[in-house]
């Protein structure tokens, strides 16, 4: 035992690590089972008490694919051709004929609409600059411009869809680009088809809203806090004072956790400020909420008694991204804004991310049409030194301070951390001005009952296949078969643990990959055992036969697993959906089976031979 100490410690550490990564999956199952058994107020109380544990377990558990969990899969296509048509500076009969020709070609061709358009113009010997760009531009330059605009249109569509899905509250959505102009959206647990179609196809709503004065915002938050604590008399007095005197600068009444109250007492007496943190000096008029508390704050703001203390002209909107990350926690901003927008995104005709040459900082410049320019000059002139929130689909992307009156419709937004953030804001601003039409090409729903049925049948097939394999190994190889079955258990445990650790998704094809992996793992042991039996027949001792069997069978096992692994890589790289799920579990399983079938079993046999040299049988 002493000489195998390192190998045994490695196996134990691997087992402990696997259990650590799989524990959240078990906790998630237990918590949701307990929650499903409760109803009414009891269910809500249990959710509030265990919300953080439920969230953490769900984030770290093995994810279930759409075929197992149920939900919707939508394939959307961005109408790039309509965007190109709208970009034309003039349109005549010739242009209409070319567009009709390209429109027909798009239906049967896999090439991009921009390339088909260029080819159609060149066949007629018409320069693209006749309808796009400057007359001096050659076809290459115009083509690059149109291709860039088409790519940006798809990026804008993906950003809009992602933002809407996040606001909709879908857990673990999958959004990815397919080909040149298609988007795949998978929404686990969603079954309301009409609502989802409206969510994904509706026009992006971009708005400019003024933030409420910090003093008013704090008074309203105090009123919410007292409403939660059921102090109705104090709520009325606080709200009346806030609406009567908006110039008061005293925010000393905002309670803070620091003080004589213990954390439990503070949470009981100030239920809103326990989850919505205020810092008047650093973040005036705003509240910071940890990501795990966002759902709780939403529920607070949706309460009828809380809605009554919020002024009719005010509302709270979340930031689109975390304000900062501290100790692994992401904190989002809760902005108090005026309910009525000052301006909508339809007036924006252009936006561009660039670098401010004076300060070498990323900025976004935007340009408005004549009507928007007049309104923007009026709005900025009347609200100097105040903040304006840029809101897309009820999420704040930026809240800059108005420094001076902006005339001419040309303005810039600053405060971005990097060019990626500026680029994102450019996409958001242009999304409201020039959204490319999006059409749903395919929609498929998987009901929860079908998902549960798939899980049951998949698990049943996997268990039956594993049981038959294990029974055969024990009957045919005796001691060797028992050790192989132990390795089989380790292999399955490691495979699921890796899926959980790297946040992989388990699908029905993935279950098929697991079953194939178990067969591959057993096959490796079969090769080793047959070789050991041959060595024993030559008269070698059990230890010598064991070492020779493992050494001589290793090359064949390694070669076969390597070629299978390469096949899995190719399937994952070029496949989509179910094929990728199968390939992922297959590749993980191959590595796990090599470790368990070769390393773990060999250590077990060495320990057994040291203790029971004559009691080991390979059939």
Coordinates of C-alpha atoms in Angstrom, one line a residue:
X1 CA 0.0 0.0 0.0
X2 CA 2.8 2.4 0.9
X3 CA 4.4 2.3 -2.6
X4 CA 1.1 3.1 -4.2
X5 CA 0.3 6.0 -1.9
X6 CA 0.6 8.7 -4.7
X7 CA -1.6 6.8 -7.1
X8 CA -4.2 6.2 -4.4
X9 CA -4.2 9.8 -3.4
X10 CA -4.6 10.9 -7.0
X11 CA -7.6 8.6 -7.4
X12 CA -9.2 9.8 -4.1
X13 CA -8.6 13.5 -5.1
X14 CA -10.2 12.9 -8.5
X15 CA -13.2 11.3 -6.8
X16 CA -13.5 14.1 -4.3
X17 CA -13.3 16.7 -7.1
X18 CA -16.0 14.9 -9.1
X19 CA -18.3 14.8 -6.1
X20 CA -17.7 18.5 -5.5
X21 CA -18.7 19.4 -9.0
X22 CA -21.8 17.1 -9.0
X23 CA -23.0 18.2 -5.6
X24 CA -24.8 21.3 -6.9
X25 CA -26.8 19.1 -9.3
X26 CA -28.0 17.0 -6.4
X27 CA -28.7 20.2 -4.4
X28 CA -30.7 21.7 -7.3
X29 CA -32.8 18.6 -7.6
X30 CA -33.5 18.5 -3.8
X31 CA -34.3 22.2 -3.5
X32 CA -36.7 22.2 -6.5
X33 CA -38.4 19.0 -5.3
X34 CA -39.0 20.7 -1.9
X35 CA -40.2 23.9 -3.6
X36 CA -42.6 22.0 -5.8
X37 CA -44.1 20.3 -2.8
X38 CA -45.1 23.7 -1.3
X39 CA -47.9 26.0 -2.3
X40 CA -49.1 29.6 -1.8
X41 CA -47.4 31.7 0.8
X42 CA -45.4 28.7 2.1
X43 CA -43.8 28.4 -1.4
X44 CA -42.9 32.1 -1.6
X45 CA -41.4 32.1 1.9
X46 CA -39.3 29.0 1.1
X47 CA -38.1 30.7 -2.1
X48 CA -37.1 33.9 -0.3
X49 CA -35.3 31.9 2.4
X50 CA -33.4 29.7 -0.1
X51 CA -33.2 32.0 -3.1
X52 CA -29.4 32.3 -3.0
X53 CA -28.9 28.6 -2.5
X54 CA -31.3 27.8 -5.4
X55 CA -29.5 30.3 -7.7
X56 CA -26.0 29.0 -6.9
X57 CA -27.0 25.3 -7.3
X58 CA -28.8 26.1 -10.6
X59 CA -25.8 28.0 -12.0
X60 CA -23.4 25.1 -11.2
X61 CA -25.6 22.1 -12.0
X62 CA -25.4 20.0 -15.1
X63 CA -27.4 21.9 -17.7
X64 CA -30.2 20.1 -19.5
X65 CA -30.7 20.6 -23.3
X66 CA -33.9 21.6 -24.9
X67 CA -34.8 18.0 -25.8
X68 CA -34.7 17.1 -22.1
X69 CA -36.0 20.2 -20.4
X70 CA -38.6 21.3 -22.9
X71 CA -39.0 24.7 -24.3
X72 CA -38.7 26.4 -27.7
X73 CA -36.2 26.5 -30.5
X74 CA -36.5 29.3 -33.0
X75 CA -34.5 29.9 -36.2
X76 CA -34.6 33.5 -37.3
X77 CA -33.3 35.2 -40.5
X78 CA -32.2 38.8 -40.7
X79 CA -33.6 40.3 -43.9
X80 CA -30.3 41.7 -45.2
X81 CA -31.7 42.4 -48.6
X82 CA -34.3 44.8 -47.2
X83 CA -31.5 46.6 -45.3
X84 CA -29.5 46.9 -48.5
X85 CA -32.5 48.2 -50.4
X86 CA -33.1 50.9 -47.7
X87 CA -29.5 52.0 -47.9
X88 CA -29.8 53.0 -51.5
X89 CA -29.5 56.8 -52.1
X90 CA -31.9 56.7 -55.0
X91 CA -34.2 54.1 -56.6
X92 CA -35.4 53.7 -60.2
X93 CA -36.9 51.0 -62.4
X94 CA -33.5 49.5 -63.1
X95 CA -32.7 49.3 -59.4
X96 CA -36.1 47.7 -58.7
X97 CA -35.5 45.1 -61.5
X98 CA -32.1 44.2 -60.0
X99 CA -33.5 43.9 -56.5
X100 CA -36.3 41.6 -57.7
X101 CA -33.7 39.4 -59.5
X102 CA -31.5 39.2 -56.4
X103 CA -34.6 38.5 -54.2
X104 CA -35.3 35.4 -56.3
X105 CA -31.7 34.3 -56.3
X106 CA -31.5 34.5 -52.5
X107 CA -34.3 31.9 -52.2
X108 CA -32.1 29.2 -53.9
X109 CA -28.5 30.4 -53.2
X110 CA -26.3 30.0 -50.2
X111 CA -24.2 33.1 -51.2
X112 CA -24.6 36.3 -49.3
X113 CA -27.2 38.8 -50.7
X114 CA -24.5 41.5 -50.9
X115 CA -22.4 39.3 -53.2
X116 CA -25.4 38.4 -55.3
X117 CA -26.2 42.1 -55.6
X118 CA -22.7 43.0 -56.8
X119 CA -22.8 40.2 -59.4
X120 CA -26.2 41.4 -60.7
X121 CA -24.8 45.0 -61.1
X122 CA -21.7 43.8 -62.8
X123 CA -23.6 41.6 -65.2
X124 CA -25.5 44.7 -66.3
X125 CA -22.3 46.7 -66.3
X126 CA -23.7 49.2 -63.8
X127 CA -21.5 50.7 -61.1
X128 CA -22.7 50.2 -57.5
X129 CA -21.8 53.9 -56.8
X130 CA -24.8 54.8 -58.9
X131 CA -27.0 53.9 -56.0
X132 CA -24.6 53.7 -53.0
X133 CA -21.8 55.8 -51.6
X134 CA -20.0 58.4 -53.7
X135 CA -19.9 58.5 -57.5
X136 CA -16.1 58.1 -57.3
X137 CA -16.2 54.9 -55.3
X138 CA -15.3 51.7 -57.2
X139 CA -17.3 48.5 -56.8
X140 CA -14.8 47.0 -54.3
X141 CA -15.2 50.0 -51.9
X142 CA -19.0 50.0 -52.1
X143 CA -19.1 46.2 -51.7
X144 CA -17.0 46.4 -48.5
X145 CA -19.3 49.1 -47.2
X146 CA -22.5 47.1 -47.8
X147 CA -20.9 43.9 -46.5
X148 CA -19.9 45.7 -43.3
X149 CA -23.4 47.2 -42.9
X150 CA -24.9 43.7 -43.4
X151 CA -22.6 42.2 -40.7
X152 CA -23.5 45.0 -38.3
X153 CA -27.2 44.5 -38.9
X154 CA -26.9 40.8 -37.9
X155 CA -24.8 41.9 -34.8
X156 CA -27.5 44.4 -33.9
X157 CA -30.2 41.7 -34.3
X158 CA -28.3 39.3 -32.0
X159 CA -27.8 42.0 -29.4
X160 CA -31.5 43.0 -29.5
X161 CA -32.6 39.3 -29.2
X162 CA -30.1 38.6 -26.4
X163 CA -31.2 41.7 -24.4
X164 CA -34.9 40.9 -24.8
X165 CA -34.4 37.3 -23.8
X166 CA -32.4 38.4 -20.7
X167 CA -35.2 40.8 -19.8
X168 CA -37.8 38.1 -20.4
X169 CA -36.2 36.1 -17.7
X170 CA -35.4 32.9 -19.6
X171 CA -33.0 30.6 -17.7
X172 CA -29.9 29.4 -19.6
X173 CA -30.9 30.6 -23.1
X174 CA -28.7 29.7 -26.1
X175 CA -28.3 32.4 -28.8
X176 CA -25.8 31.8 -31.7
X177 CA -25.3 32.9 -35.3
X178 CA -25.9 30.3 -38.0
X179 CA -24.3 30.9 -41.4
X180 CA -24.3 34.4 -42.7
X181 CA -27.7 35.8 -41.7
X182 CA -29.5 33.3 -39.4
X183 CA -29.8 33.2 -35.6
X184 CA -30.7 30.2 -33.5
X185 CA -32.5 30.9 -30.2
X186 CA -33.1 28.1 -27.8
X187 CA -35.3 29.0 -24.8
X188 CA -35.5 26.1 -22.2
X189 CA -38.7 26.0 -20.2
X190 CA -40.7 28.4 -22.4
X191 CA -43.9 27.3 -24.1
X192 CA -45.9 30.5 -24.8
X193 CA -45.4 30.6 -28.6
X194 CA -47.4 33.8 -29.3
X195 CA -45.6 35.8 -26.6
X196 CA -42.1 34.6 -27.7
X197 CA -42.8 35.5 -31.4
X198 CA -43.8 39.0 -30.3
X199 CA -40.7 39.2 -28.1
X200 CA -38.3 38.2 -30.9
X201 CA -39.9 39.9 -33.9
X202 CA -41.0 43.2 -32.4
X203 CA -39.3 46.5 -33.2
X204 CA -36.5 47.5 -30.8
X205 CA -37.6 50.3 -28.6
X206 CA -34.8 52.8 -27.9
X207 CA -35.6 55.7 -25.6
X208 CA -33.9 58.6 -23.9
X209 CA -35.2 59.1 -20.3
X210 CA -34.2 61.7 -17.7
X211 CA -33.1 60.3 -14.3
X212 CA -35.0 61.5 -11.3
X213 CA -33.3 63.9 -9.0
X214 CA -31.2 62.0 -6.4
X215 CA -33.1 63.5 -3.5
X216 CA -36.5 62.4 -4.9
X217 CA -35.1 58.9 -5.7
X218 CA -33.9 58.4 -2.2
X219 CA -37.2 59.6 -0.7
X220 CA -39.1 57.1 -2.9
X221 CA -36.7 54.3 -1.9
X222 CA -37.2 55.1 1.7
X223 CA -40.9 54.9 1.2
X224 CA -40.5 51.5 -0.5
X225 CA -38.4 50.3 2.5
X226 CA -41.0 51.5 5.0
X227 CA -43.8 50.0 2.9
X228 CA -42.0 46.7 3.1
X229 CA -41.7 47.1 6.9
X230 CA -45.5 47.9 7.0
X231 CA -45.0 51.4 8.4
X232 CA -47.8 53.0 6.4
X233 CA -48.0 56.3 8.3
X234 CA -44.3 57.0 7.8
X235 CA -44.6 56.1 4.1
X236 CA -47.3 58.8 3.6
X237 CA -45.2 61.4 5.3
X238 CA -42.0 60.5 3.4
X239 CA -43.7 60.4 0.0
X240 CA -45.4 63.7 0.6
X241 CA -42.2 65.4 1.7
X242 CA -40.4 64.0 -1.4
X243 CA -43.0 65.3 -3.8
X244 CA -43.3 68.6 -2.0
X245 CA -39.6 69.5 -1.8
X246 CA -37.4 68.0 -4.5
X247 CA -34.5 70.4 -3.7
X248 CA -33.7 68.9 -0.3
X249 CA -30.2 67.6 -0.3
X250 CA -30.4 65.7 3.0
X251 CA -29.8 62.0 2.4
X252 CA -28.5 61.3 5.9
X253 CA -31.7 59.5 6.7
X254 CA -30.8 56.6 4.3
X255 CA -30.1 53.7 6.6
X256 CA -26.9 51.8 6.1
X257 CA -25.9 48.4 7.4
X258 CA -23.0 49.9 9.4
X259 CA -24.2 50.9 12.9
X260 CA -25.7 49.4 16.0
X261 CA -28.1 47.0 14.1
X262 CA -26.9 43.5 13.5
X263 CA -27.2 42.2 9.9
X264 CA -30.3 40.2 10.8
X265 CA -32.0 43.2 12.5
X266 CA -31.1 45.4 9.6
X267 CA -32.6 42.9 7.1
X268 CA -35.8 42.8 9.2
X269 CA -36.2 46.5 9.7
X270 CA -35.0 47.6 6.3
X271 CA -36.0 44.8 3.8
X272 CA -35.5 46.9 0.7
X273 CA -32.1 48.5 1.7
X274 CA -30.9 45.1 2.7
X275 CA -30.8 44.1 -1.0
X276 CA -30.7 47.5 -2.7
X277 CA -27.4 49.2 -1.6
X278 CA -27.2 53.0 -1.8
X279 CA -24.1 55.2 -1.8
X280 CA -25.0 58.9 -2.2
X281 CA -21.4 60.0 -2.6
X282 CA -20.3 57.6 -5.2
X283 CA -23.5 56.7 -7.0
X284 CA -26.0 59.5 -6.4
X285 CA -29.6 58.6 -6.9
X286 CA -28.9 55.0 -7.8
X287 CA -29.1 51.7 -6.0
X288 CA -26.8 48.7 -6.5
X289 CA -28.1 45.2 -6.4
X290 CA -26.2 41.9 -6.4
X291 CA -27.1 39.6 -9.2
X292 CA -28.5 37.0 -6.9
X293 CA -30.9 39.6 -5.4
X294 CA -32.3 40.9 -8.7
X295 CA -35.3 38.6 -8.7
X296 CA -36.1 39.6 -5.1
X297 CA -36.0 43.3 -5.9
X298 CA -38.3 42.7 -9.0
X299 CA -40.8 41.0 -6.7
X300 CA -40.6 43.9 -4.3
X301 CA -41.3 46.4 -7.0
X302 CA -44.2 44.4 -8.4
X303 CA -46.0 44.4 -5.0
X304 CA -49.2 46.4 -5.0
X305 CA -48.4 48.2 -1.8
X306 CA -45.0 49.2 -3.2
X307 CA -46.4 50.4 -6.5
X308 CA -48.7 52.8 -4.5
X309 CA -45.7 54.7 -3.0
X310 CA -43.9 55.1 -6.3
X311 CA -44.9 58.4 -8.1
X312 CA -46.9 57.9 -11.3
X313 CA -44.2 59.7 -13.3
X314 CA -41.3 57.5 -12.1
X315 CA -40.1 54.0 -12.6
X316 CA -37.0 51.9 -11.8
X317 CA -35.0 50.3 -14.7
X318 CA -32.0 47.9 -14.5
X319 CA -28.7 48.5 -16.1
X320 CA -28.0 46.2 -19.1
X321 CA -24.7 45.1 -17.7
X322 CA -23.0 44.8 -14.2
X323 CA -21.7 48.1 -12.8
X324 CA -18.8 46.2 -11.2
X325 CA -17.7 42.9 -9.9
X326 CA -16.5 42.5 -6.3
X327 CA -15.4 39.3 -4.6
X328 CA -16.9 37.3 -7.5
X329 CA -20.3 39.0 -7.2
X330 CA -21.8 41.1 -10.1
X331 CA -23.6 44.2 -9.0
X332 CA -26.3 45.8 -11.3
X333 CA -27.5 49.4 -11.1
X334 CA -31.2 50.2 -10.4
X335 CA -31.9 53.5 -12.1
X336 CA -34.8 55.8 -11.0
X337 CA -36.0 57.4 -14.3
X338 CA -39.0 59.4 -15.5
X339 CA -41.6 57.2 -17.0
X340 CA -42.2 59.3 -20.1
X341 CA -39.2 59.3 -22.5
X342 CA -37.9 62.7 -23.7
X343 CA -36.9 61.2 -27.1
X344 CA -37.1 57.9 -29.0
X345 CA -34.4 56.2 -31.1
X346 CA -36.2 56.7 -34.4
X347 CA -34.5 60.1 -34.8
X348 CA -31.0 58.6 -34.8
X349 CA -29.6 58.2 -38.4
X350 CA -26.0 57.2 -37.5
X351 CA -23.8 56.2 -34.6
X352 CA -20.1 55.4 -34.6
X353 CA -17.7 54.1 -31.9
X354 CA -14.3 55.9 -32.0
X355 CA -11.5 57.3 -29.8
X356 CA -11.6 60.8 -28.4
X357 CA -8.3 62.3 -29.7
X358 CA -8.1 64.8 -26.8
X359 CA -8.3 62.3 -23.9
X360 CA -7.6 59.0 -25.7
X361 CA -10.8 57.5 -24.4
X362 CA -13.5 55.5 -26.3
X363 CA -16.6 57.5 -27.2
X364 CA -19.7 57.0 -29.3
X365 CA -20.8 59.8 -31.6
X366 CA -24.4 59.9 -32.8
X367 CA -26.2 61.9 -35.4
X368 CA -29.9 62.7 -35.5
X369 CA -32.3 63.9 -38.2
X370 CA -33.6 67.5 -38.3
X371 CA -36.6 66.9 -36.1
X372 CA -34.5 65.0 -33.5
X373 CA -31.9 67.7 -33.6
X374 CA -34.4 70.4 -32.6
X375 CA -35.9 68.3 -29.8
X376 CA -32.4 67.2 -28.6
X377 CA -31.3 70.8 -28.4
X378 CA -34.4 71.7 -26.4
X379 CA -34.0 68.8 -24.0
X380 CA -30.2 69.2 -23.4
X381 CA -30.6 72.9 -23.0
X382 CA -33.2 72.5 -20.3
X383 CA -31.3 69.8 -18.4
X384 CA -27.7 70.8 -18.2
X385 CA -25.8 68.9 -15.5
X386 CA -28.5 66.3 -15.4
X387 CA -28.3 62.7 -16.5
X388 CA -30.1 61.1 -19.5
X389 CA -30.5 57.3 -19.6
X390 CA -30.2 55.6 -22.9
X391 CA -32.7 52.7 -22.7
X392 CA -33.1 49.8 -25.1
X393 CA -36.0 47.5 -24.3
X394 CA -36.2 48.6 -20.7
X395 CA -32.5 48.2 -20.0
X396 CA -30.2 51.1 -19.4
X397 CA -27.0 50.9 -21.5
X398 CA -25.6 54.3 -20.5
X399 CA -26.6 57.3 -18.3
X400 CA -24.3 60.2 -19.3
X401 CA -24.4 63.7 -17.8
X402 CA -25.5 66.6 -20.1
X403 CA -22.6 69.1 -20.0
X404 CA -24.2 71.7 -22.3
X405 CA -26.8 72.4 -24.9
X406 CA -26.3 70.3 -27.9
X407 CA -27.1 71.9 -31.3
X408 CA -27.2 70.3 -34.7
X409 CA -28.0 66.8 -33.5
X410 CA -24.3 65.8 -33.3
X411 CA -23.3 64.6 -29.8
X412 CA -21.1 62.1 -28.1
X413 CA -21.4 59.6 -25.3
X414 CA -18.4 59.0 -23.0
X415 CA -17.7 56.9 -20.0
X416 CA -17.0 53.6 -21.7
X417 CA -14.3 51.3 -20.3
X418 CA -13.0 50.0 -23.7
X419 CA -13.7 49.9 -27.4
X420 CA -15.8 46.7 -27.1
X421 CA -18.2 48.5 -24.8
X422 CA -18.3 51.5 -27.2
X423 CA -18.9 49.2 -30.1
X424 CA -21.8 47.6 -28.2
X425 CA -23.3 51.0 -27.5
X426 CA -23.0 51.8 -31.2
X427 CA -24.9 48.7 -32.0
X428 CA -27.6 49.6 -29.5
X429 CA -28.0 53.1 -30.8
X430 CA -28.2 52.1 -34.4
X431 CA -30.6 49.2 -33.6
X432 CA -33.3 51.7 -32.8
X433 CA -32.7 53.8 -35.9
X434 CA -32.3 51.2 -38.6
X435 CA -33.3 47.7 -37.5
X436 CA -33.1 45.0 -40.3
X437 CA -36.4 43.1 -40.5
X438 CA -36.2 39.7 -38.7
X439 CA -38.3 36.8 -39.8
X440 CA -38.9 33.5 -38.0
X441 CA -38.1 30.7 -40.4
X442 CA -38.6 27.7 -38.1
X443 CA -40.2 27.3 -34.7
X444 CA -40.2 24.1 -32.7
X445 CA -41.7 23.5 -29.3
X446 CA -40.8 20.7 -26.9
X447 CA -43.3 20.2 -24.2
X448 CA -42.1 19.5 -20.6
X449 CA -43.9 16.1 -20.7
X450 CA -41.9 15.1 -23.8
X451 CA -38.7 16.3 -22.1
X452 CA -39.5 14.2 -19.0
X453 CA -40.3 11.2 -21.2
X454 CA -37.0 11.7 -23.0
X455 CA -35.1 11.8 -19.7
X456 CA -36.9 8.7 -18.4
X457 CA -36.3 6.7 -21.6
X458 CA -32.7 7.9 -21.9
X459 CA -31.9 7.0 -18.3
X460 CA -33.7 3.7 -18.7
X461 CA -31.8 2.8 -21.8
X462 CA -28.5 3.8 -20.2
X463 CA -29.1 1.9 -17.0
X464 CA -30.2 -1.3 -18.9
X465 CA -27.2 -1.1 -21.2
X466 CA -24.8 -0.5 -18.3
X467 CA -26.4 -3.3 -16.2
X468 CA -26.1 -5.9 -19.0
X469 CA -22.5 -4.9 -19.7
X470 CA -21.6 -5.1 -16.0
X471 CA -23.3 -8.5 -15.6
X472 CA -21.4 -9.9 -18.6
X473 CA -18.1 -8.6 -17.3
X474 CA -18.6 -10.2 -13.9
X475 CA -19.7 -13.6 -15.3
X476 CA -17.0 -13.8 -17.9
X477 CA -14.0 -12.2 -16.2
X478 CA -14.8 -12.8 -12.5
X479 CA -12.5 -10.6 -10.4
X480 CA -11.3 -8.7 -13.4
X481 CA -14.9 -8.0 -14.4
X482 CA -15.7 -6.7 -10.9
X483 CA -12.7 -4.3 -11.1
X484 CA -13.8 -3.2 -14.6
X485 CA -17.2 -2.4 -13.3
X486 CA -15.7 -0.2 -10.5
X487 CA -13.7 1.6 -13.2
X488 CA -17.0 1.9 -15.2
X489 CA -18.6 3.7 -12.3
X490 CA -15.6 6.0 -12.0
X491 CA -15.7 6.8 -15.7
X492 CA -19.4 7.8 -15.6
X493 CA -18.8 9.9 -12.5
X494 CA -15.9 11.7 -14.0
X495 CA -17.8 12.3 -17.3
X496 CA -20.7 13.9 -15.6
X497 CA -18.4 15.9 -13.3
X498 CA -16.5 17.4 -16.3
X499 CA -19.9 18.4 -17.9
X500 CA -20.9 20.2 -14.7
X501 CA -17.5 21.8 -14.2
X502 CA -17.3 23.3 -17.7
X503 CA -21.0 24.1 -17.8
X504 CA -21.7 21.7 -20.6
X505 CA -25.3 20.8 -21.6
X506 CA -26.6 17.3 -21.4
X507 CA -28.8 16.3 -24.3
X508 CA -30.5 13.2 -25.6
X509 CA -27.6 12.6 -28.1
X510 CA -25.3 13.3 -25.2
X511 CA -26.8 10.4 -23.4
X512 CA -26.1 8.2 -26.5
X513 CA -22.5 9.5 -26.3
X514 CA -22.3 8.4 -22.6
X515 CA -23.6 4.9 -23.4
X516 CA -21.0 4.6 -26.2
X517 CA -18.3 5.8 -23.9
X518 CA -19.1 3.1 -21.4
X519 CA -18.9 0.5 -24.2
X520 CA -15.5 1.9 -25.1
X521 CA -14.3 1.8 -21.5
X522 CA -15.3 -1.9 -21.2
X523 CA -13.6 -2.6 -24.5
X524 CA -10.3 -1.4 -23.2
X525 CA -10.6 -3.7 -20.2
X526 CA -11.5 -6.6 -22.5
X527 CA -8.3 -6.1 -24.5
X528 CA -6.2 -5.9 -21.4
X529 CA -7.8 -9.0 -19.8
X530 CA -7.4 -11.1 -22.9
X531 CA -3.7 -10.2 -23.1
X532 CA -3.3 -11.0 -19.4
X533 CA -4.8 -14.4 -19.9
X534 CA -2.4 -15.1 -22.8
X535 CA 0.5 -14.1 -20.6
X536 CA -0.7 -16.4 -17.7
X537 CA -0.8 -19.3 -20.1
X538 CA 2.9 -18.8 -20.9
X539 CA 3.6 -19.5 -17.2
X540 CA 4.3 -16.0 -16.0
X541 CA 3.5 -15.0 -12.4
X542 CA 0.2 -12.9 -11.8
X543 CA 2.1 -9.7 -11.4
X544 CA 4.3 -10.2 -14.4
X545 CA 1.3 -11.2 -16.5
X546 CA -0.6 -8.2 -15.3
X547 CA 2.2 -5.7 -16.2
X548 CA 2.8 -7.3 -19.5
X549 CA -1.0 -7.3 -20.3
X550 CA -1.3 -3.6 -19.6
X551 CA 1.9 -2.6 -21.4
X552 CA 1.2 -4.6 -24.6
X553 CA -2.4 -3.7 -24.8
X554 CA -1.8 0.0 -24.3
X555 CA -0.8 0.9 -27.8
X556 CA -3.9 -0.7 -29.4
X557 CA -6.1 1.0 -26.8
X558 CA -4.4 4.4 -27.2
X559 CA -4.6 4.3 -31.0
X560 CA -8.3 3.4 -31.1
X561 CA -9.2 6.0 -28.6
X562 CA -7.1 8.7 -30.3
X563 CA -8.8 8.1 -33.7
X564 CA -12.2 8.2 -32.0
X565 CA -11.3 11.4 -30.2
X566 CA -10.2 13.0 -33.5
X567 CA -13.5 12.0 -35.0
X568 CA -15.3 13.6 -32.0
X569 CA -13.4 16.8 -32.6
X570 CA -14.4 16.9 -36.2
X571 CA -18.0 16.2 -35.4
X572 CA -18.0 19.0 -32.7
X573 CA -16.3 21.5 -35.0
X574 CA -18.5 21.1 -38.1
X575 CA -21.7 19.7 -36.5
X576 CA -24.6 21.6 -34.9
X577 CA -27.0 21.0 -32.1
X578 CA -27.5 17.2 -31.5
X579 CA -24.3 16.3 -33.3
X580 CA -22.2 18.6 -31.0
X581 CA -23.9 17.2 -27.9
X582 CA -23.0 13.7 -28.9
X583 CA -19.4 14.7 -29.8
X584 CA -18.9 16.6 -26.6
X585 CA -19.8 13.7 -24.3
X586 CA -17.9 11.3 -26.5
X587 CA -14.6 13.3 -26.2
X588 CA -15.0 13.8 -22.5
X589 CA -15.8 10.1 -22.0
X590 CA -12.8 8.9 -24.0
X591 CA -10.4 10.8 -21.6
X592 CA -12.3 9.6 -18.6
X593 CA -12.3 6.0 -19.8
X594 CA -8.6 6.0 -20.5
X595 CA -8.0 7.2 -16.9
X596 CA -10.3 4.8 -15.3
X597 CA -9.9 1.7 -17.5
X598 CA -6.1 1.9 -17.5
X599 CA -4.8 3.8 -14.5
X600 CA -7.4 3.1 -11.8
X601 CA -7.8 -0.6 -12.6
X602 CA -4.1 -1.2 -12.7
X603 CA -3.7 0.4 -9.2
X604 CA -6.5 -1.7 -7.9
X605 CA -5.0 -4.9 -9.3
X606 CA -1.5 -4.1 -7.8
X607 CA -3.1 -3.6 -4.4
X608 CA -5.1 -6.9 -4.7
X609 CA -2.1 -8.9 -5.9
X610 CA 0.0 -7.7 -2.9
X611 CA -2.7 -9.0 -0.6
X612 CA -4.3 -11.9 -2.5
X613 CA -1.7 -13.1 -5.0
X614 CA -3.6 -16.3 -5.8
X615 CA -7.2 -15.1 -5.4
X616 CA -7.5 -13.0 -8.6
X617 CA -9.2 -14.5 -11.6
X618 CA -9.6 -13.3 -15.2
X619 CA -12.1 -16.0 -16.2

